[in-house]
Coordinates of C-alpha atoms in Angstrom, one line a residue:
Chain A
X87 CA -5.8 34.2 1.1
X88 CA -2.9 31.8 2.1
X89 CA 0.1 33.8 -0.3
X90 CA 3.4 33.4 -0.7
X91 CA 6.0 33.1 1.7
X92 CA 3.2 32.1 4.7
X93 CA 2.4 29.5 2.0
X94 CA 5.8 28.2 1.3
X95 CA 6.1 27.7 5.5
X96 CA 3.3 26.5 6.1
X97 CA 3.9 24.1 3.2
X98 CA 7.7 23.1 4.7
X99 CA 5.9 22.6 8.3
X100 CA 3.8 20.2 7.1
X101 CA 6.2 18.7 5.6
X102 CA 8.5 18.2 8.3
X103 CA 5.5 17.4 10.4
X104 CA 4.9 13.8 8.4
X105 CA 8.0 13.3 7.9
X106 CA 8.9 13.6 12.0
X107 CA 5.2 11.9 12.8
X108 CA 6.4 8.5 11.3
X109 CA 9.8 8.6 11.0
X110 CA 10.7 5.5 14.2
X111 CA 7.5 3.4 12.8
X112 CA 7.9 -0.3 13.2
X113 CA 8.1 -2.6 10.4
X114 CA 4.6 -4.0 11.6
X115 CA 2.6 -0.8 11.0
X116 CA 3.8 0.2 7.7
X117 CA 0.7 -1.3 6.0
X118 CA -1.7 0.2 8.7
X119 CA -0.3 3.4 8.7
X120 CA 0.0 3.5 4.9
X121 CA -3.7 2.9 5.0
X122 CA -4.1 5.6 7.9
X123 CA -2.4 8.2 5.8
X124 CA -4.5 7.3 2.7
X125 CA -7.4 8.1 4.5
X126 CA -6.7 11.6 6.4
X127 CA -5.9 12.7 2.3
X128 CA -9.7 12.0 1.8
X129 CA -10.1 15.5 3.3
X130 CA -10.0 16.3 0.1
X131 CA -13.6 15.8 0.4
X132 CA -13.9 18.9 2.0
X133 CA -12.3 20.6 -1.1
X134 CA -14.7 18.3 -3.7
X135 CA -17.7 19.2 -1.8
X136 CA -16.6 23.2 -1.9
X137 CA -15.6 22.9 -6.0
X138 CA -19.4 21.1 -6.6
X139 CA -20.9 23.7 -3.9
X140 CA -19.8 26.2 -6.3
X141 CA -20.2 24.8 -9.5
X142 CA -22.5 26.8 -12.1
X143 CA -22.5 25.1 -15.4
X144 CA -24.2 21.1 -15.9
X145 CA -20.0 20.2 -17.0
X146 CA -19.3 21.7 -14.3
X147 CA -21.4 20.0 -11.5
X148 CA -20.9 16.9 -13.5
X149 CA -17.3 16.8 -12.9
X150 CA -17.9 18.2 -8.9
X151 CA -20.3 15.3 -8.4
X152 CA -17.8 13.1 -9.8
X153 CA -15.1 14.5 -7.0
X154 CA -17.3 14.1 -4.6
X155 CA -18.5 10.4 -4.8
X156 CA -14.4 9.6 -5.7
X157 CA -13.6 11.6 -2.5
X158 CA -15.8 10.1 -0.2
X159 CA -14.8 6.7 -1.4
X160 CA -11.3 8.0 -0.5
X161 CA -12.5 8.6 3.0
X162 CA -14.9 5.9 3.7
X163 CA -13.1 3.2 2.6
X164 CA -9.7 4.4 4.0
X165 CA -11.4 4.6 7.2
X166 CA -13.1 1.3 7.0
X167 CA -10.1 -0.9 5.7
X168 CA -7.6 1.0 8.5
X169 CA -10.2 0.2 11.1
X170 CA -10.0 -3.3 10.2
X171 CA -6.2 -3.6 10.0
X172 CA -6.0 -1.9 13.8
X173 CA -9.0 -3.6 15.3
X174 CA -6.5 -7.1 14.7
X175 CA -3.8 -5.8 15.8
X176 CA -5.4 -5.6 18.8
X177 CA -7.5 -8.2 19.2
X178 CA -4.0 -10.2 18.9
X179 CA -2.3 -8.6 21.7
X180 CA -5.4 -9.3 23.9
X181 CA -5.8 -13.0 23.6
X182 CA -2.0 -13.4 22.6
X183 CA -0.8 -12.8 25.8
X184 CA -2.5 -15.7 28.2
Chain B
X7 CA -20.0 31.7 10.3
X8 CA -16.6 31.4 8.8
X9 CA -14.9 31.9 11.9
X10 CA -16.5 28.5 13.2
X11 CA -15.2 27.2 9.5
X12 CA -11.8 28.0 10.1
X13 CA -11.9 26.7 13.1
X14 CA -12.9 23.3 12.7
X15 CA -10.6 23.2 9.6
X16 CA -7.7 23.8 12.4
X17 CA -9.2 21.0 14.5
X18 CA -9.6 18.8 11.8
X19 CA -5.7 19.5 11.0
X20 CA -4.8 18.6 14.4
X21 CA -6.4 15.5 15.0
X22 CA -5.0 14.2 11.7
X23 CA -1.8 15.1 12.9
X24 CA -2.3 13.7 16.6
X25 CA -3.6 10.6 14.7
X26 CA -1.3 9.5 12.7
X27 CA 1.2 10.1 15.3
X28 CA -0.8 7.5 17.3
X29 CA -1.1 5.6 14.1
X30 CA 2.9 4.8 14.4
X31 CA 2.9 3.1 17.6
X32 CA 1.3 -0.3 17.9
X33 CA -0.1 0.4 21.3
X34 CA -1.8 3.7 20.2
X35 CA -2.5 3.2 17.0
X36 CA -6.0 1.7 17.6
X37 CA -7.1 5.1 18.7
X38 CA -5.2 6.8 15.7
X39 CA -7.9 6.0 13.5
X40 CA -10.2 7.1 15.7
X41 CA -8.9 10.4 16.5
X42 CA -8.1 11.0 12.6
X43 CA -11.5 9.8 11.5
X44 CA -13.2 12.4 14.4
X45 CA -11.0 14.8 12.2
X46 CA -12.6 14.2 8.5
X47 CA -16.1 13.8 10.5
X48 CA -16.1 17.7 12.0
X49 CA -14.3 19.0 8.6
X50 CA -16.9 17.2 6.4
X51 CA -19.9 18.5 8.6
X52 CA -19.2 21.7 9.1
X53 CA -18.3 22.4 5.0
X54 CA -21.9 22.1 4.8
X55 CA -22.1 25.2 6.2
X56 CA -20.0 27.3 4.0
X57 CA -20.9 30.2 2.7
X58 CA -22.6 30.3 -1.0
X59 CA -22.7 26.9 -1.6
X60 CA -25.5 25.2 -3.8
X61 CA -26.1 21.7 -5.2
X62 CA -26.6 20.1 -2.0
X63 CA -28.9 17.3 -3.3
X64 CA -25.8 16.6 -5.3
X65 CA -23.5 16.6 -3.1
X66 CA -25.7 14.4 -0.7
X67 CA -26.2 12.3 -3.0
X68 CA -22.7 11.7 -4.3
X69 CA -21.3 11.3 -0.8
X70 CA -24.4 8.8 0.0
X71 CA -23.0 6.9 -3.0
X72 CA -19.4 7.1 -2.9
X73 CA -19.7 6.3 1.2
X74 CA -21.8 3.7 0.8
X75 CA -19.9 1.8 -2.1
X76 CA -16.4 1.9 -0.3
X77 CA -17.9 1.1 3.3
X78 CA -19.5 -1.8 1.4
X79 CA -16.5 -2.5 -0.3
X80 CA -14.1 -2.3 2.2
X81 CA -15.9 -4.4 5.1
X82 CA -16.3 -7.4 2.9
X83 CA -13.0 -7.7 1.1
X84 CA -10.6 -10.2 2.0
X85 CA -7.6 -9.2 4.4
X86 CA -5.7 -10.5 1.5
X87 CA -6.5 -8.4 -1.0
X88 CA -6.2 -5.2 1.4
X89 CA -3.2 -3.8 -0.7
X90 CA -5.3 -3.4 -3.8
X91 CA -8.2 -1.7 -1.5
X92 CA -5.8 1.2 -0.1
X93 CA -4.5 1.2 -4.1
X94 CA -8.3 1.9 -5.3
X95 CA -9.1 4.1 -2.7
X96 CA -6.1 6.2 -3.0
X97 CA -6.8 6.3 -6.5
X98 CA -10.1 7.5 -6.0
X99 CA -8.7 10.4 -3.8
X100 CA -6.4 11.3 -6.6
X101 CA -9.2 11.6 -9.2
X102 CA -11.0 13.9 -6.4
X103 CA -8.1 16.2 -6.6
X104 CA -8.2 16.2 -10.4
X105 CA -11.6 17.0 -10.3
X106 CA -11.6 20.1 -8.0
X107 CA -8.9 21.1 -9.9
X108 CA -11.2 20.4 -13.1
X109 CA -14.0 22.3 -12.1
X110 CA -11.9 25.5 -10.9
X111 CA -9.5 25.8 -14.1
X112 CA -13.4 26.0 -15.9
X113 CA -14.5 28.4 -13.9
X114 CA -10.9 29.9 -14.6
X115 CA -11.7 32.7 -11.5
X116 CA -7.8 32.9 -10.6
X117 CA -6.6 35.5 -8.4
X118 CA -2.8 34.9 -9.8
X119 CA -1.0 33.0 -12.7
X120 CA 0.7 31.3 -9.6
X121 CA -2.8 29.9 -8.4
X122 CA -3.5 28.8 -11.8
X123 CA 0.1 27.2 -12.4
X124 CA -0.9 25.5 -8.8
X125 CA -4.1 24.2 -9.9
X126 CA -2.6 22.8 -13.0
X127 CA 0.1 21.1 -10.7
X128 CA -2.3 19.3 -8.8
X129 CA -4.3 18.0 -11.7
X130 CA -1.5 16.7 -13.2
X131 CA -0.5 15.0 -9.8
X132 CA -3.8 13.8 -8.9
X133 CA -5.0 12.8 -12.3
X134 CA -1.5 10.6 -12.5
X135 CA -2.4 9.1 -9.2
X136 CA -5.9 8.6 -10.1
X137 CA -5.2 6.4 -13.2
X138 CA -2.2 4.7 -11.9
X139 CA -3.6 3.6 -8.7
X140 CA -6.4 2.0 -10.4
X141 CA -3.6 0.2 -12.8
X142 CA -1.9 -0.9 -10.0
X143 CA -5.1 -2.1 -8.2
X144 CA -5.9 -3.9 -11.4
X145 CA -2.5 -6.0 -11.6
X146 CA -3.2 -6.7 -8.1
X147 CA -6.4 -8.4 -8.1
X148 CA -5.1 -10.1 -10.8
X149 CA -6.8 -8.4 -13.7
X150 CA -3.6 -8.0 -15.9
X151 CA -1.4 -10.4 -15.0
X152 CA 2.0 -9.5 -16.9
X153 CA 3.8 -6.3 -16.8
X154 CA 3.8 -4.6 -20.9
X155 CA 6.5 -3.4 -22.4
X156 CA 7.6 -1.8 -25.1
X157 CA 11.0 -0.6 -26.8
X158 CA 11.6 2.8 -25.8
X159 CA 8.8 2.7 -23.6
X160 CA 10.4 5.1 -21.0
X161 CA 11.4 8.0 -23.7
X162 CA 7.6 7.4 -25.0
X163 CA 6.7 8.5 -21.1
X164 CA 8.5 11.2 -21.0
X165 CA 7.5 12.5 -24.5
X166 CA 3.9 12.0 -23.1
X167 CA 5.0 13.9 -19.6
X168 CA 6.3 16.7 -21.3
X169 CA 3.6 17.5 -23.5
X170 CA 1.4 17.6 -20.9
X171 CA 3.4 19.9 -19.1
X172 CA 4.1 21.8 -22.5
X173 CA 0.0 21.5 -22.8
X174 CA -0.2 23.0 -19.1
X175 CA 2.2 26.4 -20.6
X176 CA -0.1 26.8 -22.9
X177 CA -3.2 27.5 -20.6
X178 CA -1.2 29.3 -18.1
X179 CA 0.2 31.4 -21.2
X180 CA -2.9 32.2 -22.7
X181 CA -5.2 32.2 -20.3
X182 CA -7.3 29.9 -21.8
X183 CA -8.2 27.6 -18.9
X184 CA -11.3 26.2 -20.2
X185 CA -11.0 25.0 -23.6
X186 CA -9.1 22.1 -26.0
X187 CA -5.7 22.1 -24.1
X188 CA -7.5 21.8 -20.6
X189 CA -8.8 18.1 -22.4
X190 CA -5.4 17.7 -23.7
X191 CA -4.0 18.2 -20.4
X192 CA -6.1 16.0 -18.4
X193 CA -6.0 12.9 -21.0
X194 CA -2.3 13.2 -21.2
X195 CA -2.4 13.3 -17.6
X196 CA -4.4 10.0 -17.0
X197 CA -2.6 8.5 -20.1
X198 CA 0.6 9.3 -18.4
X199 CA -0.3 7.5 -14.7
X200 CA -1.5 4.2 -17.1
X201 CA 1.6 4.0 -19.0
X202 CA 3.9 4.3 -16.1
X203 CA 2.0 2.0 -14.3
X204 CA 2.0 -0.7 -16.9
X205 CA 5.1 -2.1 -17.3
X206 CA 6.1 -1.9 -13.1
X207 CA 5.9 -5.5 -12.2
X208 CA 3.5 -7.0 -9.1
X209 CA 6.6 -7.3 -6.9
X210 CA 7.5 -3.5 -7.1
X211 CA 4.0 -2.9 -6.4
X212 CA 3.9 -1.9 -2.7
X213 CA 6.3 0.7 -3.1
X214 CA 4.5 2.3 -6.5
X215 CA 1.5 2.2 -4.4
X216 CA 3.0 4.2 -1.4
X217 CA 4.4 6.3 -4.0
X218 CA 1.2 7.1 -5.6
X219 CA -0.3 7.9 -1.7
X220 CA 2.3 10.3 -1.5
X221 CA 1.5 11.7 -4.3
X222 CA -2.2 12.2 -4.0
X223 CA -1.3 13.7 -0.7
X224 CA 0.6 16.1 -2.6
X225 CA -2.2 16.8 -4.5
X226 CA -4.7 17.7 -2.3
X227 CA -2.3 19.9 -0.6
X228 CA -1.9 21.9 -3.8
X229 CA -5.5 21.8 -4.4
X230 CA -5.9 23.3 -0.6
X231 CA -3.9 26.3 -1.6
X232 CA -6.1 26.9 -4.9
X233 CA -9.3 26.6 -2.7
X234 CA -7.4 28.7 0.3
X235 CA -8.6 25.7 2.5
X236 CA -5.8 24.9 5.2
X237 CA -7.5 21.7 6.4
X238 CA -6.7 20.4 3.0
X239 CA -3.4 21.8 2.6
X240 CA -1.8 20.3 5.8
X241 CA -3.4 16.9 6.0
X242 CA -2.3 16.5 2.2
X243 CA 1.3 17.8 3.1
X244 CA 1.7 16.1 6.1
X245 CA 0.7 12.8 4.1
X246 CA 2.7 13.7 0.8
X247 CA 5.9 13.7 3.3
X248 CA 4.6 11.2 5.3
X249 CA 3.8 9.0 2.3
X250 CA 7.6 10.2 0.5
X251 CA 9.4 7.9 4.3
X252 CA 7.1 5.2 4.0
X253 CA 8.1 5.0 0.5
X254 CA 12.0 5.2 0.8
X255 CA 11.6 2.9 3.8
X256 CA 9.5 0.5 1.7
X257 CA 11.7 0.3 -0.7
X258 CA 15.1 0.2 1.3
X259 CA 13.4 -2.9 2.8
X260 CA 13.9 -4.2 -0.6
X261 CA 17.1 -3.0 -1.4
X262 CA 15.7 -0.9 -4.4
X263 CA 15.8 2.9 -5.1
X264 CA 12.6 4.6 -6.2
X265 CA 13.9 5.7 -9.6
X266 CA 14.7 1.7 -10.1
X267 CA 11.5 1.0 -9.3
X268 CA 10.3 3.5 -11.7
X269 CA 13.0 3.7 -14.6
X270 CA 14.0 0.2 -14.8
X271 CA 13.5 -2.7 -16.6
X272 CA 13.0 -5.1 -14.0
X273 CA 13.0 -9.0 -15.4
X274 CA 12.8 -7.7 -18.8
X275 CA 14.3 -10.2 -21.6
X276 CA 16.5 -12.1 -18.6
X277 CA 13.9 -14.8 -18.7
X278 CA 15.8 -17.4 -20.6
X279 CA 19.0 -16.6 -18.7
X280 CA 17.8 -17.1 -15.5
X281 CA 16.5 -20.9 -15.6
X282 CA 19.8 -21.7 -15.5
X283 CA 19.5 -23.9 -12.1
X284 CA 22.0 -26.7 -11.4
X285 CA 20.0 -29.8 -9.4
X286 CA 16.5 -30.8 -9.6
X287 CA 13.2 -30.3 -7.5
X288 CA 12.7 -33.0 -4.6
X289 CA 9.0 -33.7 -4.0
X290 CA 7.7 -34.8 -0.3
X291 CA 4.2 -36.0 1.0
X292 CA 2.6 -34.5 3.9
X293 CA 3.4 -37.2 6.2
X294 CA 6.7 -37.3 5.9
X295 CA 7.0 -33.7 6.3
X296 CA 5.0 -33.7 9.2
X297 CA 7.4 -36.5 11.0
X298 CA 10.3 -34.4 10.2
X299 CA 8.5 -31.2 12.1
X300 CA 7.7 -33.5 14.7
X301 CA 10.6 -34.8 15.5
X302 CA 12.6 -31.2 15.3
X303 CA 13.8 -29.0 18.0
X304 CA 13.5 -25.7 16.5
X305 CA 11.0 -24.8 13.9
X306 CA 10.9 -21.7 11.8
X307 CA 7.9 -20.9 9.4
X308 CA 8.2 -17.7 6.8
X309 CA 5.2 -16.7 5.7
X310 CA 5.2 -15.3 2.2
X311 CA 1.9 -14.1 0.2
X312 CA 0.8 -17.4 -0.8
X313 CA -0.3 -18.0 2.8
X314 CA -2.0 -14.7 1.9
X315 CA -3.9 -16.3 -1.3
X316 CA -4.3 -19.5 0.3
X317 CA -5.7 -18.1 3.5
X318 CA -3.9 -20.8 5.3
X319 CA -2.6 -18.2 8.2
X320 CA -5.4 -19.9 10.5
X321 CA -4.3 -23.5 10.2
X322 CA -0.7 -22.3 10.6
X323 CA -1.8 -20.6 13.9
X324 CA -3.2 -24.5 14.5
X325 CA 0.3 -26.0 13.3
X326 CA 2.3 -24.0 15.8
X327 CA -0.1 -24.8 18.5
X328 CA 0.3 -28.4 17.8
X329 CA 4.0 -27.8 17.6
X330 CA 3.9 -26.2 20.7
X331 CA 2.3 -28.9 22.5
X332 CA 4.8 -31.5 21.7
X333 CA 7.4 -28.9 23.0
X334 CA 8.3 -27.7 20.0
X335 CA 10.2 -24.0 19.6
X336 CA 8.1 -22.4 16.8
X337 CA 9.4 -18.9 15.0
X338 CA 8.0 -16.7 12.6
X339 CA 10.2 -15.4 10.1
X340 CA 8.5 -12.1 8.5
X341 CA 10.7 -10.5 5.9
X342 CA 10.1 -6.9 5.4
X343 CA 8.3 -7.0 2.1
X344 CA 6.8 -10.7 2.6
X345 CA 3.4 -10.7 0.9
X346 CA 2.4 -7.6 -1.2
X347 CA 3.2 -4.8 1.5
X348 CA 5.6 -3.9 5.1
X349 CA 3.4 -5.8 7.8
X350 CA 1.5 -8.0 5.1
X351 CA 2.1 -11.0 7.0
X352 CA 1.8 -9.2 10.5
X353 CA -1.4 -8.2 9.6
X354 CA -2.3 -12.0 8.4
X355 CA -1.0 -13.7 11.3
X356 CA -2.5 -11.5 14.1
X357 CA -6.0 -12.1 12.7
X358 CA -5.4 -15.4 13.3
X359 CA -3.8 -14.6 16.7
X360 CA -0.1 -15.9 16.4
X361 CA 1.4 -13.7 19.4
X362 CA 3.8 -11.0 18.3
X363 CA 6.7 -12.5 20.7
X364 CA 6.9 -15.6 18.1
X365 CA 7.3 -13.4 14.8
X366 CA 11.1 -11.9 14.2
X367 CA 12.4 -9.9 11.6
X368 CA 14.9 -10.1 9.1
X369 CA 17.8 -9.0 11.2
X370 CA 16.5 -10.8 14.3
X371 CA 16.0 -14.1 12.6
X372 CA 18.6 -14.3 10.0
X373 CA 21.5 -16.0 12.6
X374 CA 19.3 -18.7 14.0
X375 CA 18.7 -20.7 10.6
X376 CA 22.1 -22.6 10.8
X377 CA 20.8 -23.7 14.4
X378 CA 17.1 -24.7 12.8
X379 CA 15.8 -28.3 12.1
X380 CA 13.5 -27.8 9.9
X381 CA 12.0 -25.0 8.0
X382 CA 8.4 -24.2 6.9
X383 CA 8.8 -22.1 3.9
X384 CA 5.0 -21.6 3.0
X385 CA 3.9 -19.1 -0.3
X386 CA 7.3 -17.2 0.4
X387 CA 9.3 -17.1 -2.7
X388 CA 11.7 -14.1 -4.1
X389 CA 12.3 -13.0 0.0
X390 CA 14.5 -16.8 0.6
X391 CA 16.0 -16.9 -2.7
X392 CA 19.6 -17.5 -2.7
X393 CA 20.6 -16.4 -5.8
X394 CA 20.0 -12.6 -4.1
X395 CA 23.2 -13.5 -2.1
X396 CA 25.2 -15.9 -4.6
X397 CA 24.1 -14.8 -8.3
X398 CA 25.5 -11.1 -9.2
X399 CA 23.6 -11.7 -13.0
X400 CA 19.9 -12.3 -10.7
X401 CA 17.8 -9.2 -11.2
X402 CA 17.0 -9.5 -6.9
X403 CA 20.7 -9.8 -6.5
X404 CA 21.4 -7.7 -3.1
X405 CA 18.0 -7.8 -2.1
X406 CA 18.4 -9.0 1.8
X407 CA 17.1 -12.3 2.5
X408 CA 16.1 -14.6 5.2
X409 CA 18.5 -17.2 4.9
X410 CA 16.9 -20.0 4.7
X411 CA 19.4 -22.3 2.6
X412 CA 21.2 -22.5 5.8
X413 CA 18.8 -24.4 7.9
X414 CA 19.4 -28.4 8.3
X415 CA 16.1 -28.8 6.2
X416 CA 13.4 -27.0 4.6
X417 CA 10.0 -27.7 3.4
X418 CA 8.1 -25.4 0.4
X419 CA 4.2 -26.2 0.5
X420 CA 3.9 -24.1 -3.3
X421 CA 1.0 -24.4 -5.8
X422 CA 3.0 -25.7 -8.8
X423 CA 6.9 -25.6 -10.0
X424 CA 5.9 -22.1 -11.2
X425 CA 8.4 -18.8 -11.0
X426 CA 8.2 -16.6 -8.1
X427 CA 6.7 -13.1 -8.2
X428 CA 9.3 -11.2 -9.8
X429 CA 9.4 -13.8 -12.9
X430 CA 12.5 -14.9 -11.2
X431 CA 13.8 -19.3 -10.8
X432 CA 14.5 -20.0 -6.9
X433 CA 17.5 -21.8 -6.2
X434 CA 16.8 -22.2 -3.2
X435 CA 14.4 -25.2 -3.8
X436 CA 16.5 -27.2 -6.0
X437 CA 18.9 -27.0 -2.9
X438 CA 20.1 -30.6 -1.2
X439 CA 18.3 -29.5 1.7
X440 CA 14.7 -28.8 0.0
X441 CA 11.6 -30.8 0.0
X442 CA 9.3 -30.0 -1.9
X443 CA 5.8 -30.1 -0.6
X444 CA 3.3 -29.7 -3.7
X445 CA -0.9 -28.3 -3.3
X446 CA -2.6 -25.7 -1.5
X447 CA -1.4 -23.8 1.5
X448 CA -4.0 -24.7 3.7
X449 CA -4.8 -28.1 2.6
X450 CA -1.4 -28.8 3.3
X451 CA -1.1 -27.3 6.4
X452 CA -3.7 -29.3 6.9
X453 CA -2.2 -32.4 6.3
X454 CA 0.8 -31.8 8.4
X455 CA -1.1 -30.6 11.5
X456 CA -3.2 -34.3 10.7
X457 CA 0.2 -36.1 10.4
X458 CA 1.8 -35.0 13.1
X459 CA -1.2 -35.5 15.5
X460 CA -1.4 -39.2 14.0
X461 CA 2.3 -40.0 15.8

C-alpha cells in the first residue's frame, strides 16, 4: 500500500513531471496536446475495470459496468480524436514544404 | 503474477510520460500518441490478469461498447466540432472516476479514514467533471445556446459545494459509506458541475474545458491511491498538472484569470450598453472585394471559428494559392484563442495544407497590419475587436488583439450583422476602413477566388 509520505512524493513528482513535460509547448499544439492529455487519464480504465472486477452486489456491478463503458470511451476516443489532430499536422509539413 | 502487474503499470507510466513529452513538440508529437496509446494498451491487457477479478463478460462487454461508440464517434466527427469531442470524452473519464469511487465507498472496505476521505475527494472531482464536461459539450454543439443566470447564482454554488462537502463529513464521520448521504453526495456533486457550468459563456469555454481535463486528471489520480494502482496515480497527476499549465496558458492567451472565468459575470446585463457604436456597417459584393485583393501587395487573412463552422479553410487554401500566383504576399494571422481552442485554426488550416511558414501569431503579426492592403477578416470576431484596446467599459477590454483596424482596408465575409461570441458589438466593422462582405464563409470565398480569376 502506497501511504503517506511516499504518497505525498510521489504525488509532488508527478506533479512537477506535467508541469515540466509541457511547460515550452507552442501555441500550435495546445489543442493536440490537450487532447493527448485527456486521453493518457483514460487509464482510469484500468481502475474501472479493477472496481467492476471486484464488484459483488447487482448495484454494484451496475455502477462498475457503467465505469467501464465511460472509461473506455475516455480512452478510445481520446486516442482516436488525438490521432486525427497529429496525423494533419503532419501530413501538412510533408506536402507543405515543395 | 503481480509482479508482471506492477510492472507493466510502471511501463505504462513511462510511456505516458515519454508521450506527452513528445506530444509538446510538433516534430515528435506524431509519435506521442503512439507511444502513450502503447501505454493504455499494455496497462489495459494486462489488468485482465489481476488477481480475483470476476465479471469479465461485463467488463468485455462494457469496453466493447464504450470502445466502439467513441471510436465510431470520434472518426466521423467534424474537425470542427473536435473541442466538444475532447469536452465529452473527458467527461466520460470523469464519470469513470466517480464510478470507481462509487462502487468502493459501497463496498466501504477502507484500510483508513484517510483512504475514505480520498475516495470521497475524487468523487466529488470526478462527478463535477463528469457533469460539467457534458454541459460544456452541450453549449458547444449548440444544444443550449445562451449562458443562464440567476441572481445570486454564485452564493447558490457554493451553498450547493458545501453541502456536499458537509454531506462528505458525514460519511467519513459515521462511517456510513453506503447509504442516503452517499446519494446525497453524488447528486450534489453532479448538480454542482451543471450549475457551474451553466452560466460560463461559449467564449470562456476552452479554458473551462482544460480546466475540467485537469480536473478529471486529478481524479483519477486520487482514485489510484484508493485502488493502490500507481499507473493510475501518475498518469492522472502528471495530467492534473499538466492540464493546471495548459489552463493558465489558455487563459493568459486571453487575458483572463481562471477565477474570472469561473466567478464572473461575464456580458451579464451590459447588453444594452454595449450597442453603443458610432458609424454604420458598409456592405460590399464579392467582386469588388475580390479586385481589391487582387490588386493588393500584401494580404493578411485571420481565421476565426466561423471558417470553422463554415468549413471554408479549403477554399481559403485555394484563395491564397490564387493570390500567390498573381504574386501576391499572403499571411495568416492566428490569434491565440481564434476558434473555440489554442491551435483551433492551426489544426483547420493544416488539414487543408496552408504551410506553417505563412501562419504568424499574435506578437509576430501584430506590426505588419499598418503596412497591409487589404485584410481578410473571415468568422473572426471578439479576437480583432477594437473596443479591447479603446473601450475601458467593453467586457473584452485588455484582451490582446490582432490589430486589424490598422490595415489600409479590411473585408468581413460574416453570416449576418449578428454579435460576436461573447454577446459583444464589434467596432471594428463599423470602422471607415471596413467592408462588409455578407453570406457563407465558403461561398464567399468562393466568389472571391471566381472574381479574382475573372481579371
Amino acid at each position: 500500500m502506497i501511504e503517506g509520505f511516499t504518497a505525498l512524493y510521489i504525488f509532488m513528482l508527478a506533479a512537477f513531471t506535467g508541469y515540466e513535460v509541457i511547460s515550452r509547448v507552442p501555441v500550435i499544439l495546445h489543442t493536440p496536446l490537450m487532447s493527448g492529455s485527456n486521453f493518457v487519464h483514460g487509464i482510469v480504465l484500468v481502475g474501472a475495470m479493477v472496481a467492476l472486477g471486484h464488484a459483488d452486489t447487482t448495484l454494484e456491478r451496475f455502477i462498475g459496468f457503467f465505469g467501464v463503458m465511460l472509461s473506455a470511451g475516455n480512452a478510445v476516443g481520446g486516442y482516436v480524436v488525438t490521432d486525427r489532430m497529429l496525423e494533419m499536422f503532419k501530413s501538412s509539413k510533408g506536402r507543405g514544404k515543395h | 503474477m503481480n509482479t508482471v502487474i506492477e510492472i507493466s503499470y510502471f511501463l505504462a507510466a513511462v510511456l505516458f510520460i515519454l508521450g506527452l513529452k513528445r506530444m509538446s513538440s510538433p516534430l515528435t508529437a506524431r509519435g506521442g500518441i503512439l507511444w502513450a496509446g502503447t501505454g493504455m494498451l499494455v496497462a489495459t491487457l494486462i489488468t485482465f490478469f489481476s488477481p480475483d477479478m470476476e465479471n469479465y463478460l461485463l467488463m468485455t462487454v462494457a469496453i466493447a461498447i464504450g470502445g466502439v461508440a467513441a471510436w465510431w464517434s470520434g472518426k466521423r466527427v467534424a474537425m470542427t466540432n473536435m473541442p466538444q469531442m475532447i469536452a465529452l470524452y473527458n467527461g466520460m473519464g470523469g464519470g469513470g472516476a466517480g464510478a470507481i469511487a462509487a462502487v468502493e465507498l459501497l463496498k466501504g472496505d477502507f484500510h483508513s479514514p484517510a483512504f475514505l476521505g480520498l475516495a470521497l475527494l475524487g468523487a466529488l472531482i470526478g462527478s463535477v467533471s463528469f457533469s460539467g464536461s457534458i454541459i460544456a459539450f452541450a453549449k458547444l454543439q449548440g444544444l443550449m445556446k445562451r449562458p443562464l443566470r440567476f441572481p445570486f447564482q454564485h452564493q447558490v454554488n457554493l451553498v450547493v459545494f458545501v453541502v456536499a462537502l458537509a454531506a462528505g463529513g458525514m460519511i467519513i464521520n459515521s462511517g456510513d459509506t453506503a447509504g442516503l448521504g452517499l446519494l446525497v453526495f453524488f447528486a450534489l456533486a453532479l448538480a454542482f458541475g451543471v450549475m457551474k457550468t451553466l452560466p460560463i459563456g461559449g467564449a470562456d469555454m476552452p479554458v473551462v474545458i482544460s480546466l475540467y481535463n485537469a480536473l478529471t486528471g486529478l481524479a483519477v489520480g486520487v482514485e489510484g491511491f484508493v485502488l493502490n494502482n500507481a499507473a493510475m496515480i501518475i498518469a492522472g497527476t502528471v495530467v492534473g498538472a499538466a492540464g493546471t499549465l495548459l489552463t493558465q496558458l489558455m487563459a493568459r492567451a486571453m487575458n483572463r484569470s481562471i477565477g474570472h472565468v469561473l466567478f464572473g459575470s461575464f456580458g451579464e446585463g451590459h447588453d444594452e450598453e454595449q450597442g453603443t457604436v458610432e458609424g454604420s456597417l458598409r456592405p460590399i459584393d464579392a467582386t469588388d472585394a475580390g479586385i481589391m485583393m487582387a490588386y493588393a501587395e500584401r494580404v493578411i487573412v485571420v481565421p476565426g471559428y466561423g471558417m470553422a463552422v463554415a468549413q471554408a479553410q479549403h477554399k481559403i487554401k485555394e484563395l491564397m494559392q490564387v493570390l500567390l500566383d498573381r504574386g501576391i504576399d499572403i499571411k495568416f494571422a492566428i490569434h491565440p484563442v481564434a476558434g473555440r481552442m489554442p491551435g483551433h485554426m492551426n489544426v483547420l488550416l493544416a488539414e487543408a495544407d496552408v504551410p506553417y511558414d505563412r501562419l504568424y501569431d499574435l506578437e509576430e503579426i501584430n506590426a505588419q497590419f499598418p503596412q497591409t492592403d487589404v485584410v481578410l477578416v473571415i468568422g473572426a470576431n471578439d479576437v480583432v475587436n477594437p473596443m479591447a484596446r479603446t473601450n475601458p467599459e467593453s467586457p473584452i477590454y485588455g484582451m490582446p488583439i490582432l490589430n486589424v483596424d490598422q490595415a489600409k482596408n479590411i473585408i468581413v465575409i460574416k453570416r449576418g450583422q449578428g454579435k460576436g461570441f461573447s454577446g459583444v458589438e464589434n467596432a471594428l466593422f463599423y470602422a471607415d476602413n471596413a467592408r462588409m462582405l455578407y453570406g457563407d464563409g465558403a461561398e464567399m470565398t468562393g466568389e472571391l477566388i471566381h472574381a479574382i480569376k475573372q481579371l
